[in-house]
mmCIF file of C-alpha atoms in Angstrom:
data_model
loop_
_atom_site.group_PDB
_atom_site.id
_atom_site.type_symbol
_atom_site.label_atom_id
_atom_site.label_comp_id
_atom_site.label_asym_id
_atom_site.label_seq_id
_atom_site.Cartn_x
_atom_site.Cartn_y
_atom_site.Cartn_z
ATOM 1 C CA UNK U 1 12.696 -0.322 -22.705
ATOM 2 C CA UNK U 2 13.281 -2.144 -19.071
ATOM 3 C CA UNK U 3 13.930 0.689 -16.348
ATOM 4 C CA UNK U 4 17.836 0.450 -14.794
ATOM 5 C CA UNK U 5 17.025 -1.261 -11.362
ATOM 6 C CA UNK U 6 20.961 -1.787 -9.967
ATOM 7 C CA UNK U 7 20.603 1.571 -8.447
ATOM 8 C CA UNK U 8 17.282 3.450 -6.708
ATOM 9 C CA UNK U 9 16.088 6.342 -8.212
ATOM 10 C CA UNK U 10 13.998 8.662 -6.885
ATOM 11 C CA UNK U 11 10.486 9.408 -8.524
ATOM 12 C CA UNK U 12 9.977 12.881 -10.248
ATOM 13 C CA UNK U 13 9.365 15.687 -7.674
ATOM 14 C CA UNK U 14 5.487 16.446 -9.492
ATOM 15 C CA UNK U 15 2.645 15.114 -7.433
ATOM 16 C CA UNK U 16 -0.305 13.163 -8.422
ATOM 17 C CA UNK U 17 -2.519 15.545 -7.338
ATOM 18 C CA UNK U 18 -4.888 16.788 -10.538
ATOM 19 C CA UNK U 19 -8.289 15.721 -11.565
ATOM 20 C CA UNK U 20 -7.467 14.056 -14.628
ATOM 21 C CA UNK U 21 -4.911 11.774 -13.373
ATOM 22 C CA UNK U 22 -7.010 10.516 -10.410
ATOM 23 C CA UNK U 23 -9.784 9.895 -13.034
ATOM 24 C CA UNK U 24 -7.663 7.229 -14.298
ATOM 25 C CA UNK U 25 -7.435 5.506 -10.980
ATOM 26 C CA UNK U 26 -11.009 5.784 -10.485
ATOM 27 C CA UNK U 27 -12.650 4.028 -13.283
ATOM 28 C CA UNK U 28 -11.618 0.672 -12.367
ATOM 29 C CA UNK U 29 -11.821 1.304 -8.738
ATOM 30 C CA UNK U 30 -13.816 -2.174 -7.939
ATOM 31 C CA UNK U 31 -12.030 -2.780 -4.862
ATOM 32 C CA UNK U 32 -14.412 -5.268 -3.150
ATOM 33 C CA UNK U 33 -14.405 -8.082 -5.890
ATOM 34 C CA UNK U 34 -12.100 -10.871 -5.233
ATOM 35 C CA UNK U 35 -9.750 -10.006 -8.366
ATOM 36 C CA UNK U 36 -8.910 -6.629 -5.965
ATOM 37 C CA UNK U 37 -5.329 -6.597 -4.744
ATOM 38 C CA UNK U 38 -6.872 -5.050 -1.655
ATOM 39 C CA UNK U 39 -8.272 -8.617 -1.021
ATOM 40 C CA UNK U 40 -4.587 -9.911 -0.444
ATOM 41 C CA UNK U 41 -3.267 -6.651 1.811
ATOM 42 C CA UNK U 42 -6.717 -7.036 4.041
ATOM 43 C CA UNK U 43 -6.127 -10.878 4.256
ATOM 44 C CA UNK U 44 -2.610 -10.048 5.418
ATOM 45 C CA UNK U 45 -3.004 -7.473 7.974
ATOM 46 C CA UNK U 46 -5.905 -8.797 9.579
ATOM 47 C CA UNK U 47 -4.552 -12.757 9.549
ATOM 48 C CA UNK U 48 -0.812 -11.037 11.137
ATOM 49 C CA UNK U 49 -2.743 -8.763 13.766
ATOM 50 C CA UNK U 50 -5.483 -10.787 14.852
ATOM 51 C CA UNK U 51 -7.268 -7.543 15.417
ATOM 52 C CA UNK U 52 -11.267 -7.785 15.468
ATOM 53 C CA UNK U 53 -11.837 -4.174 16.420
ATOM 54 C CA UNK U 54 -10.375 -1.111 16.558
ATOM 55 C CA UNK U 55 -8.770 2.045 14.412
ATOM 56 C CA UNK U 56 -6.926 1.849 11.663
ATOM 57 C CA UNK U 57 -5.023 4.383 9.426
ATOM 58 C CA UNK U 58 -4.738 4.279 5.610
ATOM 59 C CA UNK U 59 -0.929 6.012 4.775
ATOM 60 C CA UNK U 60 -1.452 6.917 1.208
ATOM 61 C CA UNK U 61 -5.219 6.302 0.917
ATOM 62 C CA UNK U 62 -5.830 7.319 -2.651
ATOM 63 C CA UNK U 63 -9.123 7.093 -3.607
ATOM 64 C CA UNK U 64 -10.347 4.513 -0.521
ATOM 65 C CA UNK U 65 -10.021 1.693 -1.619
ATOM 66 C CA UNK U 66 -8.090 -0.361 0.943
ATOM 67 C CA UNK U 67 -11.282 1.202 3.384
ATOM 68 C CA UNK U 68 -13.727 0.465 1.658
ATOM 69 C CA UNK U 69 -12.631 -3.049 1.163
ATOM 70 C CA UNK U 70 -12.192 -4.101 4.758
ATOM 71 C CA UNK U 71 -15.224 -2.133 5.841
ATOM 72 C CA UNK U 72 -17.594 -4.243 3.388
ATOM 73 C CA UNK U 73 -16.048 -7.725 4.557
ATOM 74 C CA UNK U 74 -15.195 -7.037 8.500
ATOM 75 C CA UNK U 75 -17.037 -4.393 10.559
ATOM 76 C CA UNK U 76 -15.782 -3.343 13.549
ATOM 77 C CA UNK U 77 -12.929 -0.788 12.220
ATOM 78 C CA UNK U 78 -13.095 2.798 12.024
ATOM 79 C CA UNK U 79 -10.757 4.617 9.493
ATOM 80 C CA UNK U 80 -8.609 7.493 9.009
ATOM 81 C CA UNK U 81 -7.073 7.642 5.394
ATOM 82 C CA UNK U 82 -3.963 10.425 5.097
ATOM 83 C CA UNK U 83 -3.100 11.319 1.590
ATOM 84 C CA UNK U 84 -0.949 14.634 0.252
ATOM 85 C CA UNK U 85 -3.395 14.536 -3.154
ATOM 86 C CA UNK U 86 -6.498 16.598 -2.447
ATOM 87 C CA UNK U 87 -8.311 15.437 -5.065
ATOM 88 C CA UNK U 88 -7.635 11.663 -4.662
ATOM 89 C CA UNK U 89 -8.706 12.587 -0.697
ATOM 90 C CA UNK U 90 -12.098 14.312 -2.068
ATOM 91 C CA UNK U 91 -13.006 11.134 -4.493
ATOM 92 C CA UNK U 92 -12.172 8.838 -1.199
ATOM 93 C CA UNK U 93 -14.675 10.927 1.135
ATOM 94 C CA UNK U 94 -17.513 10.585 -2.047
ATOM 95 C CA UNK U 95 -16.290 6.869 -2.396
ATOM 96 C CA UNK U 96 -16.432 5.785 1.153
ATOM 97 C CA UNK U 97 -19.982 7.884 1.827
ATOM 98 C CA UNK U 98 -21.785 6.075 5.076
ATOM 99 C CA UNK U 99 -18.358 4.443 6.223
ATOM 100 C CA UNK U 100 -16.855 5.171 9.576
ATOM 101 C CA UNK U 101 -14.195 6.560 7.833
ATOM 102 C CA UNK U 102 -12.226 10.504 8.346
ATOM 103 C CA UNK U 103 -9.890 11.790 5.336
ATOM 104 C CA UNK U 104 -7.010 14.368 5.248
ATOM 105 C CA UNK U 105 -4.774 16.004 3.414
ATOM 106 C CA UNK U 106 -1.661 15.331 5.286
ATOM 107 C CA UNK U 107 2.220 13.975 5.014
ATOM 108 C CA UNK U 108 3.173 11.047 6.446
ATOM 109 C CA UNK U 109 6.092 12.209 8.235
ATOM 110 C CA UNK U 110 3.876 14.854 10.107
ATOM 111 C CA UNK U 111 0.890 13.726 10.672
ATOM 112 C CA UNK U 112 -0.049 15.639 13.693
ATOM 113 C CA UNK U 113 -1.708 13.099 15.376
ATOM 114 C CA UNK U 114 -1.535 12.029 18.923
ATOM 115 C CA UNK U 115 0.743 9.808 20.252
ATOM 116 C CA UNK U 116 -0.275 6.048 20.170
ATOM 117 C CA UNK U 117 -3.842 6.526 18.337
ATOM 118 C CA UNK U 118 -4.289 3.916 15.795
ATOM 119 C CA UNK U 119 -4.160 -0.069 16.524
ATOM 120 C CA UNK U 120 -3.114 -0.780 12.557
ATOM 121 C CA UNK U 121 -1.388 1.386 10.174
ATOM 122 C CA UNK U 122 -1.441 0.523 6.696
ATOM 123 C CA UNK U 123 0.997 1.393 3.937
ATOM 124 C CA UNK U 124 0.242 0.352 0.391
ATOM 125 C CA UNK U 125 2.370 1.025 -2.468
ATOM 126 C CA UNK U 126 3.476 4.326 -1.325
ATOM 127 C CA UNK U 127 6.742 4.120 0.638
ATOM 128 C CA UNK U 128 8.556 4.724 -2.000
ATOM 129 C CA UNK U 129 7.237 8.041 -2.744
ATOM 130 C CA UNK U 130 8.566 9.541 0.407
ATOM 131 C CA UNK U 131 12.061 11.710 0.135
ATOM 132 C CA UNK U 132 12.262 11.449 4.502
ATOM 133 C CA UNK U 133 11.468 7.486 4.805
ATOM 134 C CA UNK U 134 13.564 7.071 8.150
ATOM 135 C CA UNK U 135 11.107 10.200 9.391
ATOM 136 C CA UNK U 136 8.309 8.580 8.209
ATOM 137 C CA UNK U 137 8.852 5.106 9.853
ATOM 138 C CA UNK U 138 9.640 6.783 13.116
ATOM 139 C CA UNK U 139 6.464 8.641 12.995
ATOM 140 C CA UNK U 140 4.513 5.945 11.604
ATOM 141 C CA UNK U 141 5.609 4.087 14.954
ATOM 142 C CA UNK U 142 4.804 6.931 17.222
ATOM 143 C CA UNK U 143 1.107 6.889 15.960
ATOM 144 C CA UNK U 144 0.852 3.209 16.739
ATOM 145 C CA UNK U 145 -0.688 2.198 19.913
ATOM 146 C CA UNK U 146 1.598 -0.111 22.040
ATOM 147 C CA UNK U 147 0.672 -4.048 20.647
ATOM 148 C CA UNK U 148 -0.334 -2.199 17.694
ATOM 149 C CA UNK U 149 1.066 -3.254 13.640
ATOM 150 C CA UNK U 150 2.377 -1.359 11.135
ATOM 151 C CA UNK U 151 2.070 -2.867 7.598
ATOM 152 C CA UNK U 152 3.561 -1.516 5.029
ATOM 153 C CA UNK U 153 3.925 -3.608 1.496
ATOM 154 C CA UNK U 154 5.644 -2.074 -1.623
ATOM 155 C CA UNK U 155 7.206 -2.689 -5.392
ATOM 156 C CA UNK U 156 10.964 -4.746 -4.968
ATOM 157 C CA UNK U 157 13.414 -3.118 -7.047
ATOM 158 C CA UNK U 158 15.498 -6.447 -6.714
ATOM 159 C CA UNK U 159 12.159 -8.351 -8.165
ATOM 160 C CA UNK U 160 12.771 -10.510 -11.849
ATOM 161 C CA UNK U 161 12.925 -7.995 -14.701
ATOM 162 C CA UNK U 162 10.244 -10.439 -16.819
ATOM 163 C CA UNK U 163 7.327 -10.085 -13.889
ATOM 164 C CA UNK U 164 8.143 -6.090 -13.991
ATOM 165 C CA UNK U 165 7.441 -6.249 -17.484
ATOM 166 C CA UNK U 166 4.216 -8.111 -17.296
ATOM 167 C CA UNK U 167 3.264 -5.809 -14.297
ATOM 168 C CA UNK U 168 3.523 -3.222 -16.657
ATOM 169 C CA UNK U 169 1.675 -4.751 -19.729
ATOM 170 C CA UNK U 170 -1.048 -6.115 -17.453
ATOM 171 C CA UNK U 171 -1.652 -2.518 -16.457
ATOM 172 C CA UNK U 172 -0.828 -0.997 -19.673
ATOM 173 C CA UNK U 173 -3.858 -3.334 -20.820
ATOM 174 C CA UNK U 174 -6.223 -0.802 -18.502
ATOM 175 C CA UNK U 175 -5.033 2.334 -18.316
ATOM 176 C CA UNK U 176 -1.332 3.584 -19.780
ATOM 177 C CA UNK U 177 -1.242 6.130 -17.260
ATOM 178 C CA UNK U 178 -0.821 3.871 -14.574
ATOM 179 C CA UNK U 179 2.085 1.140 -16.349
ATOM 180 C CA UNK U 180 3.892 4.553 -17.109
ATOM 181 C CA UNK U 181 3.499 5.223 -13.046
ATOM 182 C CA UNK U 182 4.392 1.895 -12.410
ATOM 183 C CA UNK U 183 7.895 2.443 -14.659
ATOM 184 C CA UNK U 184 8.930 5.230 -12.482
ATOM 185 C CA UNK U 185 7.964 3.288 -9.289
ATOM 186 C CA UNK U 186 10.083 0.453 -9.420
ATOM 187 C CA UNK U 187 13.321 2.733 -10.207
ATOM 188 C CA UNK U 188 12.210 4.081 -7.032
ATOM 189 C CA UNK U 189 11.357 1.392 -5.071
ATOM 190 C CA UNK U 190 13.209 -0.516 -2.369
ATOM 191 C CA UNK U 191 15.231 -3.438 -2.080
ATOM 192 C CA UNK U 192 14.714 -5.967 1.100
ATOM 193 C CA UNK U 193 18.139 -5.334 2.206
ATOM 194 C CA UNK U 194 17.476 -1.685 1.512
ATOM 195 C CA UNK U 195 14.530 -1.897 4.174
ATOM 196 C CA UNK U 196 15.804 -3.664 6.563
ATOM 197 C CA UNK U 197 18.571 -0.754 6.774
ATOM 198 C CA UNK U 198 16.536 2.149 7.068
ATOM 199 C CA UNK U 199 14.219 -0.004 9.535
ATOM 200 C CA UNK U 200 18.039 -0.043 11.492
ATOM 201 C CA UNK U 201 17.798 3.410 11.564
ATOM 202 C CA UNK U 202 14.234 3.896 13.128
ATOM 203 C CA UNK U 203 15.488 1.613 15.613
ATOM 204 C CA UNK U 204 12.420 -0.913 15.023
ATOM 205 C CA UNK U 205 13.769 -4.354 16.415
ATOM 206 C CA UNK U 206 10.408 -6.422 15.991
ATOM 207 C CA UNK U 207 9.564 -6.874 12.826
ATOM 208 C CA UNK U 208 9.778 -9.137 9.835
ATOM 209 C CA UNK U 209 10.081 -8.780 5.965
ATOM 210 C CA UNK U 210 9.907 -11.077 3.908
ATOM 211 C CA UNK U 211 8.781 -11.674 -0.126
ATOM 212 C CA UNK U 212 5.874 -14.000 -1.395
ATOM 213 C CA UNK U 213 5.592 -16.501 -4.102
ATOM 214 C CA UNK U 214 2.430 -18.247 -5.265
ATOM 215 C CA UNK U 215 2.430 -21.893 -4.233
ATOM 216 C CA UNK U 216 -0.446 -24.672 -4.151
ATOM 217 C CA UNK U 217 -2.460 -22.764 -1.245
ATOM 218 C CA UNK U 218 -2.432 -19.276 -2.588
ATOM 219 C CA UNK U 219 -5.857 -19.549 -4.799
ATOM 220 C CA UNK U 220 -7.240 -20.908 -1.164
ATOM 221 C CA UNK U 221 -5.664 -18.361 0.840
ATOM 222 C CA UNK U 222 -6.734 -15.234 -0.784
ATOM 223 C CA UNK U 223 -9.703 -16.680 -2.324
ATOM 224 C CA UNK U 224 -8.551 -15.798 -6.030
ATOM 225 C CA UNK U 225 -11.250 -16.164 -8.901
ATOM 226 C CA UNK U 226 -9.855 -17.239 -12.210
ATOM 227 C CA UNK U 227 -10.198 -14.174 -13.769
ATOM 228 C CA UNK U 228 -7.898 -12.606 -11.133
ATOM 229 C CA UNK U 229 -5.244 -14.977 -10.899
ATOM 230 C CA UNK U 230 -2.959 -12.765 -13.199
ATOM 231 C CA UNK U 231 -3.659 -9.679 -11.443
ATOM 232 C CA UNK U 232 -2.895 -11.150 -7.977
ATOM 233 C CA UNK U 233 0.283 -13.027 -9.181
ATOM 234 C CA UNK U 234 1.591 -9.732 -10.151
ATOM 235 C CA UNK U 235 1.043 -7.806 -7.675
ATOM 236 C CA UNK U 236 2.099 -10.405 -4.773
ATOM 237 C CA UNK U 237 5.539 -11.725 -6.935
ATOM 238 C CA UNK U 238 6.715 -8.172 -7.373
ATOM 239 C CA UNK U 239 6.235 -6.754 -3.763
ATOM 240 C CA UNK U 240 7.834 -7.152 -0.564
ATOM 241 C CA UNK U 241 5.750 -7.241 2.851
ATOM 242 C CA UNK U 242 6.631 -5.597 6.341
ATOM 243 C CA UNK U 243 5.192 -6.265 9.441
ATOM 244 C CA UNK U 244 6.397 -3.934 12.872
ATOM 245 C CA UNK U 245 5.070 -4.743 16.118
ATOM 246 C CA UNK U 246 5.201 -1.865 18.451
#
């Protein structure tokens, strides 16, 4: 049965937060090899913010695998990783052991940290999940250091209903738990248009959104083995990417 995706609908209230559901996310947690869909966010954000150096913060860490990924292919970085699950924030401190890397249990639209601290903030398949998004871009901007980026990528509702399905049978193929995630995700995910609105009402005015679609140069570009190429496709085709410059 294909979700209804003319209208958004918000995920269900419970939270991801017990040790048997993050034990599904962590045994295929082999986010350094190429086939990783961390490859393509860490290509992204460091190609848009030329940054070489500097602090970065993880919104929506999980387990630390978007760290632990740039850390092992550019040094440099020190992390902060902000998630509201405490045990996907204890399996990311025992996952990211001997990185330069601090973890909390926080929300992203209080994050209590001081004003202009991190040169990149990250946000990986998780805006959707907040009930205060306008409140969480606006503090999500105060965080970022003037010149800094904010990157945030996440599931298109208005995406083709046959790559949705193979989304969800490509993950249903690993672990059930997660395609059944990813069936309540895209009802609540947003639409371009949808983003660019709520963007309106942050006030951001430099930015850019835009969607991808695989061409001749995208096994070049993010360096995508054969045995990843279906993986990638699905998670580029079905996402949209932001990019604010503060």
């Amino acid at each position: 049965m294909f979700p209804n995706l003319k209208k958004r609908v918000p995920e269900p209230t419970e939270e991801m937060e017990g040790k048997k559901e993050v034990k599904g996310f962590l045994g295929t947690r082999n986010s350094i090899k190429r086939k990783s869909t961390f490859n393509v966010v860490r290509i992204d954000v460091l190609k848009e913010s030329k940054l070489k150096s500097g602090k970065i913060l993880d919104v929506g860490c999980g387990f630390g695998g978007l760290i632990k990924n740039i850390n092992h292919y550019r040094k440099g970085f020190s992390f902060v990783g902000i998630d509201l699950s405490k045990a996907m924030i204890d399996a990311a401190r025992k996952y990211c052991e001997g990185i330069p890397a601090i973890f909390y249990v926080k929300p992203a639209d209080k994050t209590g940290f001081k004003t202009e601290s991190f040169d990149l903030v990250i946000c990986k398949d998780t805006f959707h999940h907040f009930n205060r998004p306008v409140k969480v871009l606006t503090e999500l901007y105060r965080i970022t250091k003037k010149r800094g980026f904010i990157y945030i990528t996440d599931l298109d509702r208005n995406t083709s209903m046959d790559l949705v399905y193979e989304e969800m049978q490509r993950l249903a193929e690993k672990r059930l738990l997660t395609s059944m995630m990813l069936y309540d995700s895209i009802q609540a995910a947003y639409t371009v248009p949808e983003m660019k609105l709520l963007f309106k009402k942050a006030g951001f005015k430099k930015y850019k959104i835009y969607t991808k679609k695989s061409g001749k140069n995208f096994v070049k570009e993010y360096n995508v083995p054969d045995a990843g190429l279906r993986n990638i496709l699905g998670f580029i085709e079905t996402r949209w990417v932001a990019i604010i410059r503060k």
